[in-house]
Coordinates of N, CA, C and O in Angstrom, one line a residue:
M1 N -9.6 6.8 -5.2 CA -9.6 5.7 -4.3 C -8.1 5.2 -4.1 O -7.4 5.2 -5.1
S2 N -7.8 4.8 -2.9 CA -6.5 4.3 -2.7 C -6.3 2.9 -3.2 O -7.2 2.2 -3.5
K3 N -5.0 2.5 -3.3 CA -4.7 1.2 -3.9 C -5.2 0.1 -2.9 O -5.7 -0.9 -3.3
T4 N -5.2 0.4 -1.6 CA -5.7 -0.6 -0.6 C -7.2 -0.8 -0.8 O -7.7 -1.9 -0.8
T5 N -7.9 0.3 -1.0 CA -9.4 0.2 -1.2 C -9.7 -0.6 -2.5 O -10.5 -1.5 -2.4
L6 N -9.0 -0.3 -3.5 CA -9.2 -1.0 -4.8 C -8.8 -2.5 -4.7 O -9.5 -3.3 -5.3
G7 N -7.8 -2.7 -4.0 CA -7.3 -4.1 -3.8 C -8.4 -5.0 -3.1 O -8.7 -6.1 -3.5
F8 N -8.9 -4.4 -2.0 CA -9.9 -5.2 -1.3 C -11.2 -5.3 -2.1 O -11.8 -6.4 -2.1
I9 N -11.6 -4.3 -2.8 CA -12.9 -4.4 -3.6 C -12.7 -5.4 -4.8 O -13.5 -6.2 -5.1
F10 N -11.5 -5.3 -5.4 CA -11.2 -6.3 -6.5 C -11.2 -7.7 -6.0 O -11.8 -8.6 -6.6
A11 N -10.5 -7.9 -4.9 CA -10.5 -9.3 -4.3 C -11.9 -9.8 -3.9 O -12.3 -10.9 -4.2
A12 N -12.7 -8.8 -3.4 CA -14.1 -9.2 -3.1 C -14.9 -9.7 -4.3 O -15.6 -10.7 -4.3
L13 N -14.7 -8.9 -5.4 CA -15.4 -9.3 -6.6 C -14.9 -10.6 -7.2 O -15.7 -11.4 -7.8
V14 N -13.6 -10.9 -7.1 CA -13.1 -12.2 -7.5 C -13.7 -13.3 -6.7 O -14.1 -14.3 -7.3
Y15 N -13.7 -13.1 -5.4 CA -14.3 -14.2 -4.5 C -15.8 -14.4 -4.8 O -16.3 -15.5 -4.8
L16 N -16.5 -13.3 -5.1 CA -17.9 -13.4 -5.5 C -18.1 -14.2 -6.8 O -18.9 -15.0 -6.9
L17 N -17.2 -13.9 -7.8 CA -17.3 -14.6 -9.0 C -17.1 -16.1 -8.9 O -17.8 -16.9 -9.4
I18 N -16.1 -16.4 -8.1 CA -15.8 -17.8 -7.8 C -16.9 -18.5 -7.1 O -17.3 -19.6 -7.4
G19 N -17.5 -17.8 -6.0 CA -18.6 -18.4 -5.3 C -19.8 -18.6 -6.1 O -20.5 -19.6 -6.0
V20 N -20.1 -17.6 -6.9 CA -21.3 -17.7 -7.8 C -21.1 -18.8 -8.8 O -22.1 -19.6 -9.1
T21 N -19.9 -19.0 -9.3 CA -19.7 -20.0 -10.3 C -19.9 -21.4 -9.6 O -20.4 -22.3 -10.3
L22 N -19.4 -21.5 -8.4 CA -19.6 -22.8 -7.7 C -21.1 -23.0 -7.5 O -21.6 -24.2 -7.6
G23 N -21.9 -22.0 -7.2 CA -23.3 -22.1 -7.0 C -24.0 -22.6 -8.3 O -24.9 -23.4 -8.2
V24 N -23.6 -22.0 -9.4 CA -24.2 -22.5 -10.7 C -23.8 -23.9 -11.0 O -24.6 -24.7 -11.5
L25 N -22.6 -24.3 -10.6 CA -22.2 -25.7 -10.8 C -23.0 -26.7 -10.0 O -23.2 -27.8 -10.4
F26 N -23.6 -26.3 -8.9 CA -24.4 -27.1 -8.1 C -25.6 -27.6 -8.9 O -26.1 -28.7 -8.7
F27 N -26.2 -26.7 -9.7 CA -27.3 -27.0 -10.5 C -27.0 -27.8 -11.7 O -27.7 -28.6 -12.2
I28 N -25.8 -27.5 -12.3 CA -25.4 -28.2 -13.5 C -24.9 -29.6 -13.2 O -25.3 -30.6 -13.9
I29 N -24.0 -29.7 -12.2 CA -23.4 -31.0 -11.8 C -23.8 -31.3 -10.4 O -23.2 -30.7 -9.5
P30 N -24.8 -32.1 -10.1 CA -25.2 -32.3 -8.7 C -24.2 -32.9 -7.8 O -24.2 -32.8 -6.6
A31 N -23.2 -33.6 -8.4 CA -22.1 -34.2 -7.6 C -21.2 -33.2 -6.9 O -20.5 -33.5 -6.0
T32 N -21.3 -31.9 -7.3 CA -20.5 -30.9 -6.7 C -21.0 -30.3 -5.4 O -20.5 -29.4 -4.8
K33 N -22.1 -30.9 -4.9 CA -22.7 -30.5 -3.6 C -21.7 -30.6 -2.4 O -21.9 -30.0 -1.4
A34 N -20.7 -31.4 -2.6 CA -19.7 -31.5 -1.6 C -18.9 -30.2 -1.3 O -18.3 -30.0 -0.3
L35 N -19.0 -29.3 -2.3 CA -18.3 -28.1 -2.2 C -19.2 -27.0 -1.6 O -18.9 -25.8 -1.7
L36 N -20.2 -27.3 -0.9 CA -21.2 -26.4 -0.4 C -20.5 -25.5 0.6 O -20.7 -24.2 0.7
L37 N -19.6 -26.0 1.5 CA -18.9 -25.2 2.5 C -18.0 -24.2 1.8 O -17.8 -23.1 2.3
V38 N -17.3 -24.6 0.8 CA -16.4 -23.8 0.0 C -17.2 -22.6 -0.6 O -16.8 -21.5 -0.5
H39 N -18.3 -22.9 -1.2 CA -19.2 -21.9 -1.8 C -19.6 -20.9 -0.8 O -19.5 -19.7 -1.0
S40 N -20.1 -21.3 0.4 CA -20.6 -20.4 1.4 C -19.4 -19.6 2.0 O -19.6 -18.4 2.3
H41 N -18.3 -20.2 2.2 CA -17.1 -19.6 2.8 C -16.6 -18.4 1.8 O -16.3 -17.3 2.3
L42 N -16.6 -18.7 0.6 CA -16.1 -17.7 -0.4 C -17.1 -16.6 -0.5 O -16.7 -15.4 -0.6
N43 N -18.4 -16.9 -0.5 CA -19.4 -15.8 -0.6 C -19.5 -15.0 0.7 O -19.5 -13.7 0.7
L44 N -19.5 -15.6 1.9 CA -19.7 -14.9 3.1 C -18.4 -14.2 3.6 O -18.3 -13.0 3.8
V45 N -17.4 -15.0 3.7 CA -16.1 -14.5 4.2 C -15.4 -13.7 3.1 O -14.9 -12.6 3.3
G46 N -15.3 -14.3 2.0 CA -14.5 -13.7 0.9 C -15.2 -12.4 0.4 O -14.6 -11.3 0.5
F47 N -16.4 -12.5 -0.1 CA -17.0 -11.3 -0.7 C -17.4 -10.3 0.4 O -17.0 -9.1 0.3
I48 N -18.2 -10.7 1.3 CA -18.7 -9.7 2.3 C -17.6 -9.1 3.1 O -17.6 -7.8 3.2
T49 N -16.7 -9.8 3.7 CA -15.7 -9.3 4.5 C -14.8 -8.4 3.7 O -14.4 -7.3 4.2
F50 N -14.3 -8.8 2.6 CA -13.4 -8.0 1.8 C -14.1 -6.7 1.3 O -13.4 -5.7 1.2
F51 N -15.3 -6.8 1.0 CA -16.1 -5.6 0.5 C -16.2 -4.6 1.6 O -16.0 -3.4 1.5
V52 N -16.5 -5.1 2.8 CA -16.6 -4.2 4.0 C -15.3 -3.6 4.3 O -15.2 -2.4 4.6
F53 N -14.2 -4.4 4.2 CA -12.8 -3.8 4.4 C -12.6 -2.7 3.4 O -12.0 -1.6 3.8
G54 N -12.9 -3.0 2.2 CA -12.6 -2.0 1.1 C -13.4 -0.7 1.3 O -12.9 0.4 1.2
I55 N -14.7 -0.8 1.6 CA -15.5 0.3 1.9 C -15.0 1.1 3.1 O -14.9 2.3 3.2
A56 N -14.6 0.3 4.2 CA -14.1 1.0 5.4 C -12.8 1.8 5.1 O -12.6 2.9 5.6
Y57 N -11.9 1.2 4.3 CA -10.7 1.9 4.0 C -11.0 3.1 3.2 O -10.1 4.0 3.1
H58 N -12.1 3.2 2.5 CA -12.4 4.4 1.7 C -13.1 5.4 2.6 O -12.9 6.6 2.5
I59 N -14.1 5.0 3.4 CA -14.9 5.9 4.1 C -14.3 6.4 5.5 O -14.4 7.6 5.8
L60 N -13.7 5.5 6.2 CA -13.3 5.9 7.6 C -12.3 7.1 7.6 O -12.3 7.9 8.4
P61 N -11.3 7.1 6.7 CA -10.4 8.3 6.7 C -11.1 9.6 6.4 O -10.7 10.6 6.9
R62 N -12.1 9.5 5.6 CA -12.9 10.7 5.3 C -13.7 11.2 6.5 O -13.9 12.4 6.7
F63 N -14.2 10.3 7.3 CA -14.9 10.6 8.5 C -14.0 11.3 9.5 O -14.4 12.3 10.2
R64 N -12.7 10.9 9.6 CA -11.8 11.5 10.5 C -11.2 12.8 10.0 O -10.7 13.6 10.7
G65 N -11.2 12.9 8.6 CA -10.7 14.1 8.0 C -9.2 14.1 7.9 O -8.5 15.1 7.7
K66 N -8.6 12.9 8.0 CA -7.2 12.7 7.9 C -6.9 11.5 7.0 O -7.8 10.6 6.8
P67 N -5.8 11.5 6.3 CA -5.5 10.3 5.4 C -5.2 9.1 6.3 O -5.1 9.1 7.5
L68 N -5.3 8.0 5.6 CA -5.0 6.7 6.2 C -3.7 6.7 6.9 O -2.7 7.2 6.4
Y69 N -3.6 6.1 8.1 CA -2.4 6.2 8.9 C -1.3 5.5 8.2 O -0.2 6.0 8.1
S70 N -1.5 4.3 7.6 CA -0.4 3.6 6.9 C -1.0 2.7 5.8 O -1.7 1.8 6.1
E71 N -0.6 3.0 4.6 CA -1.0 2.2 3.5 C -0.3 0.8 3.6 O -0.9 -0.2 3.2
R72 N 0.8 0.8 4.1 CA 1.6 -0.4 4.3 C 0.9 -1.4 5.2 O 0.8 -2.6 4.9
L73 N 0.4 -0.9 6.3 CA -0.4 -1.8 7.2 C -1.7 -2.3 6.5 O -2.1 -3.4 6.8
G74 N -2.3 -1.4 5.7 CA -3.4 -1.9 5.0 C -3.1 -3.0 4.0 O -3.9 -4.0 3.9
W75 N -2.0 -2.9 3.4 CA -1.6 -4.0 2.5 C -1.2 -5.3 3.3 O -1.4 -6.4 2.8
W76 N -0.6 -5.1 4.4 CA -0.4 -6.3 5.3 C -1.7 -7.0 5.6 O -1.8 -8.2 5.6
Q77 N -2.7 -6.2 6.0 CA -4.0 -6.8 6.3 C -4.6 -7.5 5.1 O -5.1 -8.6 5.2
F78 N -4.4 -6.8 3.9 CA -4.9 -7.4 2.7 C -4.3 -8.8 2.4 O -5.0 -9.8 2.2
W79 N -3.0 -8.9 2.5 CA -2.4 -10.2 2.2 C -2.6 -11.2 3.3 O -2.7 -12.4 3.0
L80 N -2.6 -10.8 4.5 CA -2.9 -11.8 5.6 C -4.3 -12.3 5.6 O -4.5 -13.5 5.8
A81 N -5.2 -11.4 5.2 CA -6.6 -11.8 5.1 C -6.8 -12.8 3.9 O -7.6 -13.8 4.1
N82 N -6.2 -12.5 2.8 CA -6.3 -13.4 1.7 C -5.6 -14.8 2.0 O -6.2 -15.8 1.7
T83 N -4.5 -14.7 2.7 CA -3.9 -16.0 3.1 C -4.7 -16.8 4.0 O -4.9 -18.0 3.9
G84 N -5.3 -16.1 5.0 CA -6.2 -16.8 5.9 C -7.5 -17.3 5.2 O -7.9 -18.4 5.6
L85 N -8.0 -16.6 4.3 CA -9.2 -17.1 3.6 C -8.9 -18.3 2.8 O -9.6 -19.3 2.9
V86 N -7.9 -18.3 2.1 CA -7.5 -19.4 1.2 C -7.0 -20.6 2.1 O -7.3 -21.8 1.8
G87 N -6.4 -20.3 3.2 CA -5.9 -21.3 4.1 C -7.0 -22.1 4.8 O -6.9 -23.3 5.1
L88 N -8.1 -21.4 5.0 CA -9.3 -22.1 5.7 C -9.9 -23.0 4.7 O -10.6 -24.0 5.0

């Protein structure tokens, strides 16, 4: 797997871990329900989107039969997407 693919999948798993931890906190500390939007945003946008990006960066070049056009552009997308997710 390329570094771009691994970066996206690792980030997705980190966002999933944070989102699930927040979900568990809702049951332990009911006052944390104010973080419901953060929890859903991390799970939906963080985990699902980054996981789809990672899988796409792995599968789509194989469908075309050519290597990825630019790893550098993939890393730009990775960092911009992370910045956007955290910024929201």
